Coordinates of C-alpha atoms in Angstrom, one line a residue:
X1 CA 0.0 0.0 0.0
X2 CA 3.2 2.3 0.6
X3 CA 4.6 2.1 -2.6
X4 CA 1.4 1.8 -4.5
X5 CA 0.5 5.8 -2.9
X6 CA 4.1 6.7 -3.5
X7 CA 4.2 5.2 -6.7
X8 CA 1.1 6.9 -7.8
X9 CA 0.5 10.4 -5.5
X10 CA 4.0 11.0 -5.4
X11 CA 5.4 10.1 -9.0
X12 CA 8.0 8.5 -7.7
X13 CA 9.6 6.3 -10.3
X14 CA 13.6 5.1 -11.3
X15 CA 13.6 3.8 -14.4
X16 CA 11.5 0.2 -14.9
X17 CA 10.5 -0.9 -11.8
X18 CA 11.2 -4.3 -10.8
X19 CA 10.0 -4.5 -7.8
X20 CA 8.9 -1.9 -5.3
X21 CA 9.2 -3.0 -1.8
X22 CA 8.9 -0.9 1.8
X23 CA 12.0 -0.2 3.5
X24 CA 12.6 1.5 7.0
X25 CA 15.0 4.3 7.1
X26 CA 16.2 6.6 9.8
X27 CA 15.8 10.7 9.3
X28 CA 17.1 13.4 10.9
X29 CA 14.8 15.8 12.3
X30 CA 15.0 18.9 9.5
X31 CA 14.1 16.4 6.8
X32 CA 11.2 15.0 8.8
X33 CA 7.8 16.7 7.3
X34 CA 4.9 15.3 9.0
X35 CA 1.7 14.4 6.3
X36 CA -0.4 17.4 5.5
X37 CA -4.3 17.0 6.0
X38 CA -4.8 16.9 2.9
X39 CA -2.3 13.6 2.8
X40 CA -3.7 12.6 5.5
X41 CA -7.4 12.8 4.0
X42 CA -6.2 10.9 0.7
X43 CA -4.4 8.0 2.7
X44 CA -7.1 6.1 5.0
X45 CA -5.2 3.3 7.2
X46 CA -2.1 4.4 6.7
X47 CA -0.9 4.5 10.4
X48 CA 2.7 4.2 9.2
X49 CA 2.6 7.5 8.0
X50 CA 1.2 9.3 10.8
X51 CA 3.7 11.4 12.3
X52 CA 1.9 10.5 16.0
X53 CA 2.5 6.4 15.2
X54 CA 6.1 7.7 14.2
X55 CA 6.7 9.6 17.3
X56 CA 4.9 6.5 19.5
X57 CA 7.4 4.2 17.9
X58 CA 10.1 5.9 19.0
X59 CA 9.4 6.2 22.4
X60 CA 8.9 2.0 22.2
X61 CA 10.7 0.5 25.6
X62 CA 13.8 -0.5 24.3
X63 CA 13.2 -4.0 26.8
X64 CA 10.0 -4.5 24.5
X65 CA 12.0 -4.2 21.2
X66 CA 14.9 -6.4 22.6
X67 CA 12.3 -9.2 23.5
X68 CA 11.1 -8.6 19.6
X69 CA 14.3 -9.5 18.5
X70 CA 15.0 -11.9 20.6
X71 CA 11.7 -14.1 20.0
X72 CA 12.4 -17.4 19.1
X73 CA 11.3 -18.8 15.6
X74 CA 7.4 -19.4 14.6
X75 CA 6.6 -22.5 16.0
X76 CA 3.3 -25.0 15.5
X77 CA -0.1 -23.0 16.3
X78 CA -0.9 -24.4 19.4
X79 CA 2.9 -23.9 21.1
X80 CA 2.9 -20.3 19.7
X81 CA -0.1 -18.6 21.9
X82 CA 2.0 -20.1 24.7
X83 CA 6.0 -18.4 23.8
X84 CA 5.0 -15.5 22.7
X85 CA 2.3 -13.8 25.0
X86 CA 5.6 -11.8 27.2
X87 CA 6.6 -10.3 23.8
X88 CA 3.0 -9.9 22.4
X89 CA 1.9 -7.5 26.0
X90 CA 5.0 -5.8 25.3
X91 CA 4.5 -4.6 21.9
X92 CA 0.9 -4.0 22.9
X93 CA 2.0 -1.4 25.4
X94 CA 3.9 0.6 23.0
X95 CA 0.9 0.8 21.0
X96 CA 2.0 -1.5 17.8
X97 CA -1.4 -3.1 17.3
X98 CA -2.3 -1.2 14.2
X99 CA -3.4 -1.9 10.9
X100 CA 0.0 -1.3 9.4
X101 CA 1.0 -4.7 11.3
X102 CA -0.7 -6.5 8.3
X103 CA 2.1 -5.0 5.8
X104 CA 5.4 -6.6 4.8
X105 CA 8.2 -6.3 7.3
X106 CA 11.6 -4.6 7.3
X107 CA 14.4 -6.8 6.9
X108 CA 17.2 -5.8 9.6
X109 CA 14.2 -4.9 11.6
X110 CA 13.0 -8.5 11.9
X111 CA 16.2 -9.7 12.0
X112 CA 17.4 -7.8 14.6
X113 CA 20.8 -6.5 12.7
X114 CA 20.9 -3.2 14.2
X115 CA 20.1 -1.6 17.6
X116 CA 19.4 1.9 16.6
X117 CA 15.7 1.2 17.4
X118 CA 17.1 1.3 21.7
X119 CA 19.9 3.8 21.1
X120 CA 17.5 6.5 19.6
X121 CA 14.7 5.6 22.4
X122 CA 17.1 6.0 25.1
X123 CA 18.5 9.4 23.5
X124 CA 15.6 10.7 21.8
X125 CA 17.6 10.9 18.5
X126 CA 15.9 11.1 15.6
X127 CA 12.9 9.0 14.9
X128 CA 12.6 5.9 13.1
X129 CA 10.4 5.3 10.0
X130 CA 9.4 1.9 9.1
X131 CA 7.3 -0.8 9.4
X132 CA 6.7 -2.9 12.6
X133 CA 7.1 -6.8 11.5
X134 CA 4.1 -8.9 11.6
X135 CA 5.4 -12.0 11.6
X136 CA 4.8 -14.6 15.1
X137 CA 2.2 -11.5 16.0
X138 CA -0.6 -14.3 16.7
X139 CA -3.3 -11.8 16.0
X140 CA -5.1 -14.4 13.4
X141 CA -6.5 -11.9 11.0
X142 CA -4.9 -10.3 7.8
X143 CA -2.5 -11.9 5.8
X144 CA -1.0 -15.5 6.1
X145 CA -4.0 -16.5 8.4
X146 CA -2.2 -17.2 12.3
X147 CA -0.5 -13.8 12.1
X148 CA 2.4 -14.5 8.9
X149 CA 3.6 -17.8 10.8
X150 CA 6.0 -19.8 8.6
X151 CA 5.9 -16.6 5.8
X152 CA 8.2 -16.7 3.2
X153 CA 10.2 -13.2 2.9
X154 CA 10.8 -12.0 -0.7
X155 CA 14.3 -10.4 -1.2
X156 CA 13.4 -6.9 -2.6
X157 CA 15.2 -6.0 -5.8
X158 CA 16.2 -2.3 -6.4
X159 CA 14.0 0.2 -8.5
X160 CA 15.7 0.3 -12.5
X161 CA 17.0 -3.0 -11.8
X162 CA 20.6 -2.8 -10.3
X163 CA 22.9 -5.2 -10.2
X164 CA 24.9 -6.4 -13.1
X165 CA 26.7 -2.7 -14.0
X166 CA 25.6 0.3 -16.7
X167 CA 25.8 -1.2 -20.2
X168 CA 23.9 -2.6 -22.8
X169 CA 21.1 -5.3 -20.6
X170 CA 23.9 -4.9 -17.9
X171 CA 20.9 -5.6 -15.2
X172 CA 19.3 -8.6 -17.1
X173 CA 16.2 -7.1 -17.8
X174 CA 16.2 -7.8 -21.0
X175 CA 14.3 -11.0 -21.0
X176 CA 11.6 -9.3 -18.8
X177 CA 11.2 -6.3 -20.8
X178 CA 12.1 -6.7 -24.4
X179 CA 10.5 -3.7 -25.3
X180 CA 12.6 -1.9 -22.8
X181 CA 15.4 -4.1 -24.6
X182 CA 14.6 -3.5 -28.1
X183 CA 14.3 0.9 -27.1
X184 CA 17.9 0.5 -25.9
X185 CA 19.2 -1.2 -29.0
X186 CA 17.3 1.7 -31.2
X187 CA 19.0 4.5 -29.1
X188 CA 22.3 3.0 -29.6
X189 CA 22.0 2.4 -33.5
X190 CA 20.5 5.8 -33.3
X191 CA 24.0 7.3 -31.7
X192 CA 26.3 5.0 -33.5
X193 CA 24.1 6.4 -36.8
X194 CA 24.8 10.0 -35.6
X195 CA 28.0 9.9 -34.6
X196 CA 28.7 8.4 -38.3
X197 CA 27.0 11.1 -40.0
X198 CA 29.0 13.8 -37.8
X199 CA 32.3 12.2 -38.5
X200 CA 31.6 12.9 -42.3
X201 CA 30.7 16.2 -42.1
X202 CA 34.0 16.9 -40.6
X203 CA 35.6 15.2 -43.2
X204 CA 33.3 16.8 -45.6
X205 CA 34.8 20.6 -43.9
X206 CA 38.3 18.9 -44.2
X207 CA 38.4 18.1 -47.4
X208 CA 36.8 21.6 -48.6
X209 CA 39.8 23.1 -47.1
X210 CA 42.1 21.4 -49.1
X211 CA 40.4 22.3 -52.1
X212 CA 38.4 19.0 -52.7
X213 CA 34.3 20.2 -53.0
X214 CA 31.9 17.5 -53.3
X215 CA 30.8 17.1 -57.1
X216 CA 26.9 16.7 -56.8
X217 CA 25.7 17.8 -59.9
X218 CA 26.2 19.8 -63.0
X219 CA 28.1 19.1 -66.5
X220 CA 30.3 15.6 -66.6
X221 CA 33.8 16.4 -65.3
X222 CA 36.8 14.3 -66.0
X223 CA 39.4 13.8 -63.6
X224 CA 42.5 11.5 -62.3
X225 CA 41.5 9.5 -59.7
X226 CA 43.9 9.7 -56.5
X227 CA 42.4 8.7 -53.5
X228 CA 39.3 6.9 -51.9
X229 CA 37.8 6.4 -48.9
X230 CA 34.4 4.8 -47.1
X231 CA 31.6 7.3 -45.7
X232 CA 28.1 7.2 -44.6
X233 CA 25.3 9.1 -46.0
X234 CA 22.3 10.0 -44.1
X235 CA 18.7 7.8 -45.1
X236 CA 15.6 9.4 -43.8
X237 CA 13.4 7.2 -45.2
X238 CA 15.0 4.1 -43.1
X239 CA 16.0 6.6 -40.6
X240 CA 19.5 5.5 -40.7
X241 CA 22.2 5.8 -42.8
X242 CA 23.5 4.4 -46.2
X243 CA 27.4 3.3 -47.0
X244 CA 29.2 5.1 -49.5
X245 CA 32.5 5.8 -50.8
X246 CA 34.4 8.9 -51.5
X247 CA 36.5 9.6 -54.8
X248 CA 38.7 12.0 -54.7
X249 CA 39.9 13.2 -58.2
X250 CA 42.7 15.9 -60.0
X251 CA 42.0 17.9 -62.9
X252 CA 43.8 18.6 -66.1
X253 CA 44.2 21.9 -65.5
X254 CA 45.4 21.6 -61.8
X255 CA 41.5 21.7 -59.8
X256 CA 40.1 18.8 -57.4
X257 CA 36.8 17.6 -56.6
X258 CA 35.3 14.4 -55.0
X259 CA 32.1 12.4 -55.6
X260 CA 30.6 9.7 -53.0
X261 CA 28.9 6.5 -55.2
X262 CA 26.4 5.1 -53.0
X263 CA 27.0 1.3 -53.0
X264 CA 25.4 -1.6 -50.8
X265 CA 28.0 -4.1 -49.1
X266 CA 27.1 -7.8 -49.2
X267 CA 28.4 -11.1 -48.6
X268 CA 27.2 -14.8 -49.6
X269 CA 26.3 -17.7 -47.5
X270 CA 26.8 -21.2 -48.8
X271 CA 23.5 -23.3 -47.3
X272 CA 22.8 -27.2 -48.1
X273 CA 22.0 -27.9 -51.7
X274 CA 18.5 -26.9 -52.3
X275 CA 17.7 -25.3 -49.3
X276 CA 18.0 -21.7 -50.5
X277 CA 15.0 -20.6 -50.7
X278 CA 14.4 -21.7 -46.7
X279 CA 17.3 -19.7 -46.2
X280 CA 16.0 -17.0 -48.1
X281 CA 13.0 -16.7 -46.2
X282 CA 14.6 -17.3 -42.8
X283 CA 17.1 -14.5 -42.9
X284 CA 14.0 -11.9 -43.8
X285 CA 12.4 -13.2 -41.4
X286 CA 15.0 -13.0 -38.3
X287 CA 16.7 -9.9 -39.6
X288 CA 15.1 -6.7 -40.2
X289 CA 18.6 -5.5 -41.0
X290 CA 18.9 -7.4 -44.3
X291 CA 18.2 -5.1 -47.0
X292 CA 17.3 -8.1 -49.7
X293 CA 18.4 -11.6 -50.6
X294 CA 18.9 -13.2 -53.8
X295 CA 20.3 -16.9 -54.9
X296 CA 23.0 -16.6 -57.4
X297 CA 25.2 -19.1 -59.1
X298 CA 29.0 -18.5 -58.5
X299 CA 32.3 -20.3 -59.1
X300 CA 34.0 -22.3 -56.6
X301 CA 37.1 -23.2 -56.3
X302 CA 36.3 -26.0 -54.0
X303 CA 34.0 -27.5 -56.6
X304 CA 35.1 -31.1 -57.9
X305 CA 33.8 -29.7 -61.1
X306 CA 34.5 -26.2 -61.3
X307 CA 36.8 -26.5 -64.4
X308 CA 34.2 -27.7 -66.1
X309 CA 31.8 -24.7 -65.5
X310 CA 30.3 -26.1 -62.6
X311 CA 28.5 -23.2 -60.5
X312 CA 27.4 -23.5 -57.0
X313 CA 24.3 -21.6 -55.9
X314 CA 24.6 -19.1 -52.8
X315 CA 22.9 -16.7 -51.0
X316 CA 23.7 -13.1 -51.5
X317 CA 22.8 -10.7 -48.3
X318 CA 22.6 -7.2 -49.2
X319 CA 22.3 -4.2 -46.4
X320 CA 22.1 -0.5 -46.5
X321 CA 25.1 0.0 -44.5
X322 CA 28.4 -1.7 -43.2
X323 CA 27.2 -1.1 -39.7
X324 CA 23.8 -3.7 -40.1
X325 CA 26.5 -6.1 -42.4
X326 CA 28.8 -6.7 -39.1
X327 CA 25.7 -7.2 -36.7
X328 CA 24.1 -10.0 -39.2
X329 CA 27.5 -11.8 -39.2
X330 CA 28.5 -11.4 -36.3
X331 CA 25.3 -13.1 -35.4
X332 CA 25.7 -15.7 -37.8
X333 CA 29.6 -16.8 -37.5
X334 CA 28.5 -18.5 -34.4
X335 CA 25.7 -20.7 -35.8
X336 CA 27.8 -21.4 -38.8
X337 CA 30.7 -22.7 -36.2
X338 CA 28.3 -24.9 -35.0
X339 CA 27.2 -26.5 -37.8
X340 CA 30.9 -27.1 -39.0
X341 CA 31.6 -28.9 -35.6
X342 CA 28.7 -31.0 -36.1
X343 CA 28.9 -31.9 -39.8
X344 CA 32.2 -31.6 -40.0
X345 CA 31.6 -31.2 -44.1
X346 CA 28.8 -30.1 -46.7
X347 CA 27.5 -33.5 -47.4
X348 CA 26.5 -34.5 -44.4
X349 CA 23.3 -32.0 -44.2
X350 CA 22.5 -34.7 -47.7
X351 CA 20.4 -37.1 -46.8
X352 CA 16.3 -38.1 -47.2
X353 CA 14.1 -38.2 -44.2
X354 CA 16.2 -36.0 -42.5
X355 CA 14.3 -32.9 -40.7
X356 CA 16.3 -30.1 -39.7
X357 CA 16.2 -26.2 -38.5
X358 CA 16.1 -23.7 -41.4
X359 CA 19.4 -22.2 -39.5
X360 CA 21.0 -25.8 -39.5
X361 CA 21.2 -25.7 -43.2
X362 CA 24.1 -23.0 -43.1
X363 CA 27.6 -23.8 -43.9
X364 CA 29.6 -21.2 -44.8
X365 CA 30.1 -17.4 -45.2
X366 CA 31.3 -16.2 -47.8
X367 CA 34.0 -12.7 -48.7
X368 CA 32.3 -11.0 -45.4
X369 CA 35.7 -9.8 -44.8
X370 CA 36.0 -7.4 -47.8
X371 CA 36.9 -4.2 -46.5
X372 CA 34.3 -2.0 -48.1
X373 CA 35.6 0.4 -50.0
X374 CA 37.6 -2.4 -51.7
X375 CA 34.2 -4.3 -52.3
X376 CA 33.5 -1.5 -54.1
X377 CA 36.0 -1.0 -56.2
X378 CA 36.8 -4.4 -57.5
X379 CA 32.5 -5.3 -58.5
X380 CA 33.0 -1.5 -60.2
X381 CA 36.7 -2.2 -61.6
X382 CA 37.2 1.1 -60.5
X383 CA 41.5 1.8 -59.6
X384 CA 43.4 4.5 -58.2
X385 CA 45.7 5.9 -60.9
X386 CA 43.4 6.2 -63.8
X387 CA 41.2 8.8 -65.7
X388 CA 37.1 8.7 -65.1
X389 CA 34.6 10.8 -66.8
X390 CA 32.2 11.5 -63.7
X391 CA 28.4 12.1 -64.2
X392 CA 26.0 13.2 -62.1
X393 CA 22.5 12.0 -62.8
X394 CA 19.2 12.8 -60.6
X395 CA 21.3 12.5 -57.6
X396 CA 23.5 9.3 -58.8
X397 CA 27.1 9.1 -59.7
X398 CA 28.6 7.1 -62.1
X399 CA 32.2 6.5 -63.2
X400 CA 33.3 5.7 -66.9
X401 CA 37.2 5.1 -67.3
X402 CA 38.6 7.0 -70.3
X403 CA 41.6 4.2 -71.2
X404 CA 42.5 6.4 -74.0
X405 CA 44.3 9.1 -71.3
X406 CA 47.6 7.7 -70.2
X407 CA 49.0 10.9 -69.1
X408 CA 49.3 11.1 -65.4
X409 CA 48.0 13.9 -63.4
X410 CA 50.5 16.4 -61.6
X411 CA 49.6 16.1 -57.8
X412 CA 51.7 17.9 -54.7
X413 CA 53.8 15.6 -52.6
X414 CA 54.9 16.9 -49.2
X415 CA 57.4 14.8 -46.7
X416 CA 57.3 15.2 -43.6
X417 CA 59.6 14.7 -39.9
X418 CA 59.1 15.5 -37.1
X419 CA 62.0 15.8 -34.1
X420 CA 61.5 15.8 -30.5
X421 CA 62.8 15.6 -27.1
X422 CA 62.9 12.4 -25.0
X423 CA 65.0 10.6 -22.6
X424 CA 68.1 8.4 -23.7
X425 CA 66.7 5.3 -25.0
X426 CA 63.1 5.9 -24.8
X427 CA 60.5 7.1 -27.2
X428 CA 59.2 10.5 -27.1
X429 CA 56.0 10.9 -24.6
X430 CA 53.9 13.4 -25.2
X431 CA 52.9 14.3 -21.7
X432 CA 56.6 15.5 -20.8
X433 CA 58.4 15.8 -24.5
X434 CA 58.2 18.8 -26.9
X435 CA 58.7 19.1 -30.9
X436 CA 61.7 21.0 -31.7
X437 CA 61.7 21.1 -35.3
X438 CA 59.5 20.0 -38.2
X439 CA 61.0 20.1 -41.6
X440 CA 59.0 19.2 -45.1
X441 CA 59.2 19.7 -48.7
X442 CA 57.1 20.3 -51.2
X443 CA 57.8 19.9 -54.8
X444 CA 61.4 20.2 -54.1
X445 CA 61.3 22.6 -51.7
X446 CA 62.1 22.5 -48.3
X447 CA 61.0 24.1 -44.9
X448 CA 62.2 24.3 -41.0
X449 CA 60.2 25.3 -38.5
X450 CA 61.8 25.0 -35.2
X451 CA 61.1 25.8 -31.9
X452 CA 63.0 28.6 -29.8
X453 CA 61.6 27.3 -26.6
X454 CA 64.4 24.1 -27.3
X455 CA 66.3 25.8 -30.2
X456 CA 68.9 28.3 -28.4
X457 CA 69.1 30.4 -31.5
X458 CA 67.3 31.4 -34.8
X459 CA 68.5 29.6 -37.9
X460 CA 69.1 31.4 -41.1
X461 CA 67.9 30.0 -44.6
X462 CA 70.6 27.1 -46.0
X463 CA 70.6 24.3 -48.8
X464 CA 71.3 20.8 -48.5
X465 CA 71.6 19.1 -51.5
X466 CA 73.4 15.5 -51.3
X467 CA 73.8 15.1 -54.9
X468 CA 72.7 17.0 -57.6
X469 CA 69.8 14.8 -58.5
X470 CA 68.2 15.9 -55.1
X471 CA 68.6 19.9 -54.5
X472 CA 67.2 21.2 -51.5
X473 CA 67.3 24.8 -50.5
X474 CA 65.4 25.3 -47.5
X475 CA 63.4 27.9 -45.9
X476 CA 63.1 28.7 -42.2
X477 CA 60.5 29.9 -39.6
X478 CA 61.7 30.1 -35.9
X479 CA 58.4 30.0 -34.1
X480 CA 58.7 31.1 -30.3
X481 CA 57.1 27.8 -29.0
X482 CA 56.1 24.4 -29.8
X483 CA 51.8 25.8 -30.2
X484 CA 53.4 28.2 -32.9
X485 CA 55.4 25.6 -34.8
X486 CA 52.2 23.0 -34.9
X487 CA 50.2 26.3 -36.3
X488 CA 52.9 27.6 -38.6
X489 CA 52.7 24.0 -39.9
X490 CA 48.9 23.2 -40.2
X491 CA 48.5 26.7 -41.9
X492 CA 50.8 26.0 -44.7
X493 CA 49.1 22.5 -45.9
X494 CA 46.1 24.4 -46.2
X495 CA 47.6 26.3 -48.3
X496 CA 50.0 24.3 -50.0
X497 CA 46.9 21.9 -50.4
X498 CA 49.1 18.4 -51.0
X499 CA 47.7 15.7 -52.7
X500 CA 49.7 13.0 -51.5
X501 CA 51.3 13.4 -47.8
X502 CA 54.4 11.0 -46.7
X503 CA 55.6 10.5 -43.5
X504 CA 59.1 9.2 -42.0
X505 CA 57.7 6.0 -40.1
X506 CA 54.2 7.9 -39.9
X507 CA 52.3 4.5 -41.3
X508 CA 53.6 2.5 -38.5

């Protein structure tokens, strides 16, 4: 009855409640607010919110509450009027025979675990809230019939269900609530999604800075291709996103630009002959990720036959996105596993009479560790190095290579090393070391910018040139400390706008 009023009149509420169970806790006087009338009006036989049963309990004799806790166990009905009449007088003088006694009972209470109940009688600390227990009270009325003899006590779990840790069904709930379960895996999919999206708008402010604007629409332009790289685009009408790959291209007369080709990453599964359609229908069925599924016939190598044209069918998955391609095989790997383990080869699921689960029927996956952007560009035979004519059409970009172009594009190279401080025979920490100097060229020219803070002096311009094949003349900028050097050097890329950037053991 407690936490049905305080559950409804109160809104009290911590996430989804398990179970919801009374408790006794001790409060100091200044927190203490006795019921209003209006309270007190709205919440008939309710003695265990009445400040005046509060105050009575209190003042309890602490011999009374000492003979409570030192009761012996509930024993047969007939033996029980007998033992416990000395403790049932003394609870009756402190004026415990109200209807709260029918209510469940405080654990340490009944158990007798702590003794604040005599130290605050005896120095009218602060009063105790909680309920009286009703078990062995012999009053044979209310619930369990001869006053809660022989009751079973159930453990209380906490409100928002603690216990297991913060995380993804970290309190086991999810078997109780999949609902709650299936709003938690939205929300994260939702800030995975988001957090994909944001990551290439950055890249999409990045890459405007160096002079490469996505190509959207407008006449067909023709460039080198240089560079590519996976994205996400956003997909309101799944309300996710959709995988994508950025191409970065030079122009013959020295301009850049990059187009994204929306593309949808796959892999195959190889199931027992003539079970594809099961399969098919199973993997719509299970996964709402799946995008489509189609049988088609593919070489393999493993074939007995497959030099004679021999085909063997499989199941293509498609998605939307990379992100819903690593959840469905991460789900499947395990059941395929299983199966291996069991069959130990393909012709073992052969056989007539034999019944088996749709899921059963799956032997292998199939190239679902293409990375993506390579999926891409081998099923498009689409390779870094080469001239594309690049259309954009109602939203949609296509590539056409133009093999009659051989001439390579012109793009800027700059090298780059960095020095630094450290400690003999260490490697450079960035917590405690600083950069001194970072020298680069581009297009045969070189640059120093050191840092006075560790440089003692400022250098003057020089040339190193080690053989005549290699010239390098050098400029220098003495930046007064290491923020000015890391500026001095990120404003001159942007300007310098390199195509191609190499690094002194910067790919390790």
């Amino acid at each position: 009855e407690l936490a049905q009023y305080l559950l409804r009149e109160k809104s009290i509420s911590a996430g989804w409640p398990v179970n919801v169970h009374p408790a006794r806790l001790v409060l100091p006087d200044e927190m203490f607010e006795p019921l209003s009338e209006t309270d007190k009006a709205t919440v008939p036989r309710k003695p265990f919110l009445d400040p005046e049963y509060v105050a009575r309990r209190a003042k309890a004799p602490a011999a009374a509450r000492a003979a409570k806790r030192s009761r012996p166990r509930p024993q047969p009905k007939a033996a029980t009027k007998r033992a416990r009449a000395p403790a049932q007088d003394a609870q009756s003088e402190a004026g415990s025979d109200s209807d709260a006694m029918d209510v469940a009972v405080s654990a340490d209470e009944e158990s007798g675990v702590s003794d604040s109940d005599g130290d605050m009688s005896a120095g009218g600390q602060e009063p105790v809230f909680g309920l009286p227990s009703t078990r062995g009270r012999g009053r044979g009325r209310g619930r369990g019939g001869g006053g809660g003899t022989g009751g079973r006590r159930l453990q209380p779990l906490p409100l928002g269900g603690g216990g297991a840790g913060d995380g993804a069904d970290a309190d086991g709930l999810g078997a109780l609530f999949p609902q709650r379960a299936a709003e938690d895996v939205q929300n994260r999919q939702a800030g995975a999604i988001a957090s994909q999206l944001e990551d290439a708008r950055e890249i999409d402010e990045i890459d405007a800075k160096l002079g490469f604007e996505r190509y959207q629409e407008g006449p067909q332009r023709l460039g080198w291709l240089v560079n590519m790289h996976p994205t996400s685009v956003a997909d309101p009408e799944h309300g996710s996103s959709r995988a994508a790959v950025d191409f970065y291209f030079l122009e013959q007369d020295g301009g850049s630009f990059k187009c994204t080709l929306l593309y949808k990453p796959y892999f195959y599964v190889v199931c027992a002959a003539g079970s594809e359609a099961d399969v098919e229908e199973w993997l719509v069925r299970k996964f709402d990720r799946v995008d489509s599924v189609e049988t088609v016939a593919r070489e393999d190598l493993r074939m007995a036959n497959h030099l004679t044209g021999g085909k063997r069918r499989q199941v293509k998955i498609v998605f939307r996105n990379v992100q819903d391609l690593l959840a469905v095989r991460r789900e499947l790997q395990p059941v395929v596993r299983r199966n291996e383990r069991r069959s130990g080869i393909v012709s073992a699921y052969e056989g007539e009479g034999v019944v088996r689960e749709t899921e059963d029927m799956l032997v292998e996956l199939r190239e679902y560790d293409v990375p993506y952007y390579l999926r891409v560009a081998i099923d498009m035979g689409i390779c870094v190095g080469h001239w594309y004519d690049v259309r954009a059409e109602a939203g949609e970009i296509t590539l056409a290579r133009r093999p009659d172009l051989v001439q390579r594009a012109d793009p800027v190279v700059l090298a780059f090393d960095i020095e630094t401080t450290k400690l003999p025979l260490k490697f450079p920490d960035a917590a405690t070391d600083m950069i001194m100097m970072i020298s680069y060229m581009i297009d045969g020219q070189g640059y120093l910018i050191t840092n006075r803070e560790v440089v003692s002096q400022d250098i003057e311009d020089f040339e190193y040139t080690p053989t005549a094949e290699f010239p390098g003349p050098f400029m220098i900028f003495n930046e007064a400390d290491e923020e000015a050097a890391i500026r001095r050097f990120l404003d001159h890329i942007q300007t310098a706008r390199p195509t191609v950037l190499a690094t002194y053991n910067g790919d390790s």
